[in-house]
PDB file of C-alpha atoms in Angstrom:
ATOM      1  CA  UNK Y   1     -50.049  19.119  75.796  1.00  0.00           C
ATOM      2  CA  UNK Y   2     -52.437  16.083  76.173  1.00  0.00           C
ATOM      3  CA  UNK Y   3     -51.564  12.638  75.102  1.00  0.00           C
ATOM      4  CA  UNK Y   4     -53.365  12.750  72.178  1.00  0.00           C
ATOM      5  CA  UNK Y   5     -51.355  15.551  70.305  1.00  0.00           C
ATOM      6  CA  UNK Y   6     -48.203  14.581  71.213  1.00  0.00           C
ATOM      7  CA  UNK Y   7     -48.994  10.959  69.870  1.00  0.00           C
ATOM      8  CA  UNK Y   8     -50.355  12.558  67.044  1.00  0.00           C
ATOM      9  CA  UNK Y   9     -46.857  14.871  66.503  1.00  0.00           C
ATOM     10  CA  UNK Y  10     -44.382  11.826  67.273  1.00  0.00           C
ATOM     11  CA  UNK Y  11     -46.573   9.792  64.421  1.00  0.00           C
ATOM     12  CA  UNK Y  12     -46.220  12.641  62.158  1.00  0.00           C
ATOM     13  CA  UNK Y  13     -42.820  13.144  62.568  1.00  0.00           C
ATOM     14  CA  UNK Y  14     -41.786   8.943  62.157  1.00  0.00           C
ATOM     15  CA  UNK Y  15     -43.853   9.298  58.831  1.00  0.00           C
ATOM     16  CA  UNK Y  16     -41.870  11.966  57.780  1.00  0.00           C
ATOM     17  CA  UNK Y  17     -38.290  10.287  58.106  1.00  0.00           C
ATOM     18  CA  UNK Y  18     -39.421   7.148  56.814  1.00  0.00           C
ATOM     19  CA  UNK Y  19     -40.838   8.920  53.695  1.00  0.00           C
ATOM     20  CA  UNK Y  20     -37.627  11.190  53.479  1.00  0.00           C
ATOM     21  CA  UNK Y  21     -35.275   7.853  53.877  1.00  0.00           C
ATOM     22  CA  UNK Y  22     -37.370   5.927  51.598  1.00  0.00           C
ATOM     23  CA  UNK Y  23     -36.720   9.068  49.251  1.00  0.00           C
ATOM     24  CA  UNK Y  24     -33.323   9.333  49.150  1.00  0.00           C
ATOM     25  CA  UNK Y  25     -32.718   5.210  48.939  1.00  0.00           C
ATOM     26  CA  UNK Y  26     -35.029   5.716  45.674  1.00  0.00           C
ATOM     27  CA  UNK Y  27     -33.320   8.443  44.548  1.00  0.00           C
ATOM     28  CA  UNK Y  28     -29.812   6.809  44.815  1.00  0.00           C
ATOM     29  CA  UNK Y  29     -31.490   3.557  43.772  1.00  0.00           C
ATOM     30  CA  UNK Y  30     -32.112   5.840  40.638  1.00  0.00           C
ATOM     31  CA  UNK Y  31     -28.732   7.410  40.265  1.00  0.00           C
ATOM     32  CA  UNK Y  32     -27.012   4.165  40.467  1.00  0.00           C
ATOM     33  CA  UNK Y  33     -29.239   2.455  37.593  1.00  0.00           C
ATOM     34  CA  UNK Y  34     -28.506   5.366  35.542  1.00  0.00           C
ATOM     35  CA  UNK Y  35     -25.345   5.092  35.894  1.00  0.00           C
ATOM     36  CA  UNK Y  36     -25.327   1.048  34.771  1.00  0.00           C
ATOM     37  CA  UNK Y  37     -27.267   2.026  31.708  1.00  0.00           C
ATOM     38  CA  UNK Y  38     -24.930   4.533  30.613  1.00  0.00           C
ATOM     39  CA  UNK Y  39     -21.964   2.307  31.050  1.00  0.00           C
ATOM     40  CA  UNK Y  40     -24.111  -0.410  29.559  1.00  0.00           C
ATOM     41  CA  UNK Y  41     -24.790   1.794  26.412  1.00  0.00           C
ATOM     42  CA  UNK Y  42     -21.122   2.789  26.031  1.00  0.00           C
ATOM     43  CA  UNK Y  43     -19.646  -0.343  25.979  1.00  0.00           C
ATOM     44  CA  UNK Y  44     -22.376  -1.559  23.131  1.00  0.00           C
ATOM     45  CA  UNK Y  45     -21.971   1.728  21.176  1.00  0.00           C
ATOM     46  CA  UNK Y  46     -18.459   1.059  21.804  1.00  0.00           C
ATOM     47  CA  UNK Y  47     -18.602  -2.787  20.556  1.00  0.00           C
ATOM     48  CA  UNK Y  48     -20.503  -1.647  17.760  1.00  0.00           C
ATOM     49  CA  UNK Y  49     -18.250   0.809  16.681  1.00  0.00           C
ATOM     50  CA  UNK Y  50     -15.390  -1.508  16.842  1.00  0.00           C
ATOM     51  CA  UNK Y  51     -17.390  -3.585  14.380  1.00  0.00           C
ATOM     52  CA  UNK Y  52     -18.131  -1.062  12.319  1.00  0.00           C
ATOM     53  CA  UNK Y  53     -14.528  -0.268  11.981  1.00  0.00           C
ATOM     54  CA  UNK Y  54     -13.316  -3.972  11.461  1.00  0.00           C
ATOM     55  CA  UNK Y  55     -15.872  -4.563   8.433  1.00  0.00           C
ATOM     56  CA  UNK Y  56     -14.706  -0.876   6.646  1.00  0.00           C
ATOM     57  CA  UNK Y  57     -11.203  -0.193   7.610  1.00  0.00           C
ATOM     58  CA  UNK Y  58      -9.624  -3.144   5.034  1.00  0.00           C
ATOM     59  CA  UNK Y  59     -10.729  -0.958   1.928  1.00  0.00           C
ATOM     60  CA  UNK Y  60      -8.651   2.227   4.153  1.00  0.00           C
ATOM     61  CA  UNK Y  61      -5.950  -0.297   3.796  1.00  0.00           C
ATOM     62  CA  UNK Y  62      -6.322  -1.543   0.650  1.00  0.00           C
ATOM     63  CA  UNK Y  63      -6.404   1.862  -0.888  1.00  0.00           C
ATOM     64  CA  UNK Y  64      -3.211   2.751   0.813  1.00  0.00           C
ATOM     65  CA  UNK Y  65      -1.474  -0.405  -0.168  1.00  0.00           C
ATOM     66  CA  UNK Y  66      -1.268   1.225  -3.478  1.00  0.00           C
ATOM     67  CA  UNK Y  67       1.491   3.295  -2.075  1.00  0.00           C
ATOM     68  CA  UNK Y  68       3.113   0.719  -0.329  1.00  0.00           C
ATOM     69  CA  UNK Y  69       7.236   0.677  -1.362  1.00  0.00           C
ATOM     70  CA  UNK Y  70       6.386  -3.235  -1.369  1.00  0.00           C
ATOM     71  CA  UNK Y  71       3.600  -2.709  -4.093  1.00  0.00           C
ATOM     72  CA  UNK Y  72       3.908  -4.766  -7.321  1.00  0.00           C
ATOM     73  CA  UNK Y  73       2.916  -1.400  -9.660  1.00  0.00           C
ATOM     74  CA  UNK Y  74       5.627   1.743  -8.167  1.00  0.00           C
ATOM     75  CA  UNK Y  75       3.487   4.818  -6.845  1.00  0.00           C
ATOM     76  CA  UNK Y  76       3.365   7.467  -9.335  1.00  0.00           C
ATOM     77  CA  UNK Y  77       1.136  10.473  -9.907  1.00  0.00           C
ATOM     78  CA  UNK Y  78      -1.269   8.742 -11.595  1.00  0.00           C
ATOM     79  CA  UNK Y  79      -1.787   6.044  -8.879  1.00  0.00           C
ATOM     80  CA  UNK Y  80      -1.572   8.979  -6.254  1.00  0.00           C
ATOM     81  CA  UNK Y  81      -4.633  10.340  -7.758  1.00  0.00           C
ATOM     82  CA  UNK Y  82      -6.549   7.401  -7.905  1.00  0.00           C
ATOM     83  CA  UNK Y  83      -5.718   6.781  -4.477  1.00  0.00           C
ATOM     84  CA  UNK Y  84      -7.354  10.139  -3.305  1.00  0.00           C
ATOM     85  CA  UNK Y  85     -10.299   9.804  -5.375  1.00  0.00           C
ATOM     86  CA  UNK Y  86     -10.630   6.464  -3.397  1.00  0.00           C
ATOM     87  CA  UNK Y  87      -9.613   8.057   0.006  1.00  0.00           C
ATOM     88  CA  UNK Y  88     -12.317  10.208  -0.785  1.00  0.00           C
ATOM     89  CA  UNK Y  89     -15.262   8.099  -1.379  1.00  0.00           C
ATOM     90  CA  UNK Y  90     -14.043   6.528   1.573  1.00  0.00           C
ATOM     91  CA  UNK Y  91     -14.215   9.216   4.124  1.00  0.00           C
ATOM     92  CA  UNK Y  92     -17.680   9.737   2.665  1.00  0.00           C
ATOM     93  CA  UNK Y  93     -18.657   5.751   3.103  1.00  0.00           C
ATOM     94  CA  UNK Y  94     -19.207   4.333   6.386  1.00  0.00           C
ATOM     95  CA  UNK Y  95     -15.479   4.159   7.263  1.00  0.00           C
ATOM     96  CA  UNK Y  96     -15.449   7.965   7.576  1.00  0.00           C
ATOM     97  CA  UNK Y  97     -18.380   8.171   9.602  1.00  0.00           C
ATOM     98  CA  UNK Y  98     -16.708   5.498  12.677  1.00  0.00           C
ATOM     99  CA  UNK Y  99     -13.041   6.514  12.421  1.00  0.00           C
ATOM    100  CA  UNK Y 100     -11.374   8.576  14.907  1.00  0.00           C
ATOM    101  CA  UNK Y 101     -10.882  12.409  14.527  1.00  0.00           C
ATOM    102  CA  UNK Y 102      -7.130  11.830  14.457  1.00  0.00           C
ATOM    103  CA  UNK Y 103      -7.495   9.235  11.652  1.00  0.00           C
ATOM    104  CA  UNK Y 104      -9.731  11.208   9.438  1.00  0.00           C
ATOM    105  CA  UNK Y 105      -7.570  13.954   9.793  1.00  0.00           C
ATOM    106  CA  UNK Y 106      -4.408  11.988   9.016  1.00  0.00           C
ATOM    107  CA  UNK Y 107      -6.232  10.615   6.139  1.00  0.00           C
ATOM    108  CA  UNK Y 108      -6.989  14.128   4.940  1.00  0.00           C
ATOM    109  CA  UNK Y 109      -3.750  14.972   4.701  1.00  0.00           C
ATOM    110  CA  UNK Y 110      -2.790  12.586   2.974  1.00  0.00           C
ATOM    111  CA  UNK Y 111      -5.541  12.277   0.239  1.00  0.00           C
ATOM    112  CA  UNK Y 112      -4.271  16.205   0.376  1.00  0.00           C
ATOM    113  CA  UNK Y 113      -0.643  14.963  -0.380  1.00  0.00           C
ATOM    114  CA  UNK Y 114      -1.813  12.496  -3.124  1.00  0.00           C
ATOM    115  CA  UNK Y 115      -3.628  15.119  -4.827  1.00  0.00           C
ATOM    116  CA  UNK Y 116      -0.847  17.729  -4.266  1.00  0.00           C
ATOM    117  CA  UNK Y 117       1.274  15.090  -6.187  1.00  0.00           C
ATOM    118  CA  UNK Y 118      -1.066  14.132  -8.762  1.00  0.00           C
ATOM    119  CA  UNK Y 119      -1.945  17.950 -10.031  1.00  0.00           C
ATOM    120  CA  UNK Y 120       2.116  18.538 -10.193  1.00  0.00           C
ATOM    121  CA  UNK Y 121       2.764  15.800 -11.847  1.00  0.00           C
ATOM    122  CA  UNK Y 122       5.926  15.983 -10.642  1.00  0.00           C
ATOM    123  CA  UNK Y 123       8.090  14.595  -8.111  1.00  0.00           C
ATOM    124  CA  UNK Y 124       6.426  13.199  -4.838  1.00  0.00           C
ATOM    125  CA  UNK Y 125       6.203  14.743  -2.383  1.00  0.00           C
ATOM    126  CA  UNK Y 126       8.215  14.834   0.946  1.00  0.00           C
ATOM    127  CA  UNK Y 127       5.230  14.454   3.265  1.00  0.00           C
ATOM    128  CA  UNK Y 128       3.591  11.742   1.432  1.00  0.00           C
ATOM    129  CA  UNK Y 129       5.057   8.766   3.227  1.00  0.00           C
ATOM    130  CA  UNK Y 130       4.938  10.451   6.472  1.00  0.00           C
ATOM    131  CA  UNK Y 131       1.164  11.051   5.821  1.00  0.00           C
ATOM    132  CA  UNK Y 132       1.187   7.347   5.028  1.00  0.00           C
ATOM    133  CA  UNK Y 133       2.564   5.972   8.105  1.00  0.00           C
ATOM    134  CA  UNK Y 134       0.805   8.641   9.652  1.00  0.00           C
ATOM    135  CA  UNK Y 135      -2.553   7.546   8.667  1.00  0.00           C
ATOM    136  CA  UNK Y 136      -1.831   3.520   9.273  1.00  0.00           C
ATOM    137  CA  UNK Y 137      -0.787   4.063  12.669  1.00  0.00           C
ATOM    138  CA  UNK Y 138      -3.989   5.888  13.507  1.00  0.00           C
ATOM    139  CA  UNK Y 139      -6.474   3.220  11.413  1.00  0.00           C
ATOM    140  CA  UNK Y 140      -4.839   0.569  14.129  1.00  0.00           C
ATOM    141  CA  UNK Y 141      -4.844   2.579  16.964  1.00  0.00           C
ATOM    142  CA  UNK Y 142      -8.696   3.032  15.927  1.00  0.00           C
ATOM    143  CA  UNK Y 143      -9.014  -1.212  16.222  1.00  0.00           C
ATOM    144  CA  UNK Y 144      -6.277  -1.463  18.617  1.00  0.00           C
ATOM    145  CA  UNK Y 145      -3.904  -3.404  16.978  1.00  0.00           C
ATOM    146  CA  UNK Y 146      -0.323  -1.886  17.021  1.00  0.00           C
ATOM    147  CA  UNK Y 147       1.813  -2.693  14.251  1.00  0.00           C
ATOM    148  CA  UNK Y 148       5.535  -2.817  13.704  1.00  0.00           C
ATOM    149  CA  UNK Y 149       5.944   1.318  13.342  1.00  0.00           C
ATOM    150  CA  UNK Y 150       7.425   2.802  15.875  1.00  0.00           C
ATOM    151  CA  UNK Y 151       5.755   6.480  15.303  1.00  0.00           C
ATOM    152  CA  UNK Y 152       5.840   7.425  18.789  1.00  0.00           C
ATOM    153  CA  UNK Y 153       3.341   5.722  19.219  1.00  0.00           C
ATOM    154  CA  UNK Y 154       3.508   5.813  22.984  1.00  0.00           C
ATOM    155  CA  UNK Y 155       1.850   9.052  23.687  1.00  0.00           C
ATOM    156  CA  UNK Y 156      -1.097   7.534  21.331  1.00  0.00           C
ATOM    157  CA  UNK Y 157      -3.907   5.990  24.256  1.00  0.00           C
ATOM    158  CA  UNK Y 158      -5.775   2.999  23.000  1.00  0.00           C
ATOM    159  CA  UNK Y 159      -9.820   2.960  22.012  1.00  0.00           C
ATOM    160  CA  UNK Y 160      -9.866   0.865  25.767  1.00  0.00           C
ATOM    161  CA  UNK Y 161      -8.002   4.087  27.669  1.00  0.00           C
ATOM    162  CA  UNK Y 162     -10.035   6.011  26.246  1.00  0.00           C
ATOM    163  CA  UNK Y 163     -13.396   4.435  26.890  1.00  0.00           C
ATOM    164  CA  UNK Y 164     -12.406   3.552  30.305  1.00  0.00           C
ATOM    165  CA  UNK Y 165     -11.979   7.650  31.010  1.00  0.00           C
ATOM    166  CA  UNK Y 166     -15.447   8.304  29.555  1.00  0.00           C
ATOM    167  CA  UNK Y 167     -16.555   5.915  31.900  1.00  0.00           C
ATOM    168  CA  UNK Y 168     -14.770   7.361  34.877  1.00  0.00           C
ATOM    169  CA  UNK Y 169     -15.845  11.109  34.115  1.00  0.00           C
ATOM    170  CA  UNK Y 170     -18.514  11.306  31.461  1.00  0.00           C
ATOM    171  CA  UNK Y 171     -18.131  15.516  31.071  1.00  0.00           C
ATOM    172  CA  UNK Y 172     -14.844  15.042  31.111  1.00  0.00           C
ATOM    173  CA  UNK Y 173     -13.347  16.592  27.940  1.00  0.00           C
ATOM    174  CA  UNK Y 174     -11.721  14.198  25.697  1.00  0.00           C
ATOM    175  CA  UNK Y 175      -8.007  14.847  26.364  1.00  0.00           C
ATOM    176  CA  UNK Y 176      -6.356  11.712  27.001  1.00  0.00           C
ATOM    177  CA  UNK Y 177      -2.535  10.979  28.160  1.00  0.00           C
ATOM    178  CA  UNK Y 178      -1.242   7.755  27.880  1.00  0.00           C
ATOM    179  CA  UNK Y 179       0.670   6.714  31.200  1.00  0.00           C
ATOM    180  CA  UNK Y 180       3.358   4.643  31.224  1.00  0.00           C
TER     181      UNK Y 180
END
């Protein structure tokens, strides 16, 4: 082989790594920007979210108050129904829209038990209060506050835990244990 093709070969083959190395540091150059933008955009959507839920959860909780064994007016049918009327425009409103699955759920059933109540007419009924402190626990899970109920609320993982395994494994599913 003369000097000239061999040159020619050992040029073409030094292009060839450099352009495959140059590759693969663009291509994990690539990966690991898209990988800062998604954590960027999770902890804004996040933030946002949080905001969200701090400007429409009070009316959740002034709804409920209505129920409250501390209220100045005692919870009767007629309040019961008013309350899920309100419940209801409220899962509707943007308070609906940012809360958790758990905590529209647990609101559900209770606008369910308030309406239960208010049709009968009758006495209340025994799953109203546990709907109640049901619901509360999961509107301040949602901003992470914790309040004075103890409603096992342990096994409950916080909006932070939660984000923080999104962030670890993205396709993850959402199940989430809380570890002590």
């Amino acid at each position: 082989m003369n000097d000239q093709v061999a040159t020619a070969l050992v040029s073409g083959l030094v292009a060839l790594l450099v352009a495959g190395g140059s590759g693969l540091l663009t291509l994990v150059q690539i990966r690991r920007e898209y990988r800062k933008w998604r954590t960027d955009l999770k902890a804004a959507w996040a933030l946002e979210n949080h905001k969200t839920r701090l400007a429409s959860y009070p009316d959740a909780f002034a709804v409920i108050r209505r129920l409250s064994h501390g209220s100045s007016d005692a919870a009767t049918p007629q309040v019961a129904a008013k309350v899920a009327d309100d419940l209801n425009d409220w899962l509707y409103s943007t308070g609906g829209m940012c809360a958790d699955a758990d905590t529209r759920g647990a609101l559900l059933g209770l606008r369910h038990s308030c309406r239960r109540w208010a049709e009968s007419g009758g006495q209340r009924p025994d799953d109203l209060y546990t709907w109640r402190n049901l619901t509360l626990e999961f509107l301040r899970r949602d901003l992470d506050i914790m309040g004075l109920e103890t409603y096992g609320s342990e096994l409950d993982a916080t909006m932070l835990e939660k984000l923080q395994q999104e962030l670890e494994n993205p396709r993850a599913r959402k199940v989430i244990k809380k570890t002590p």
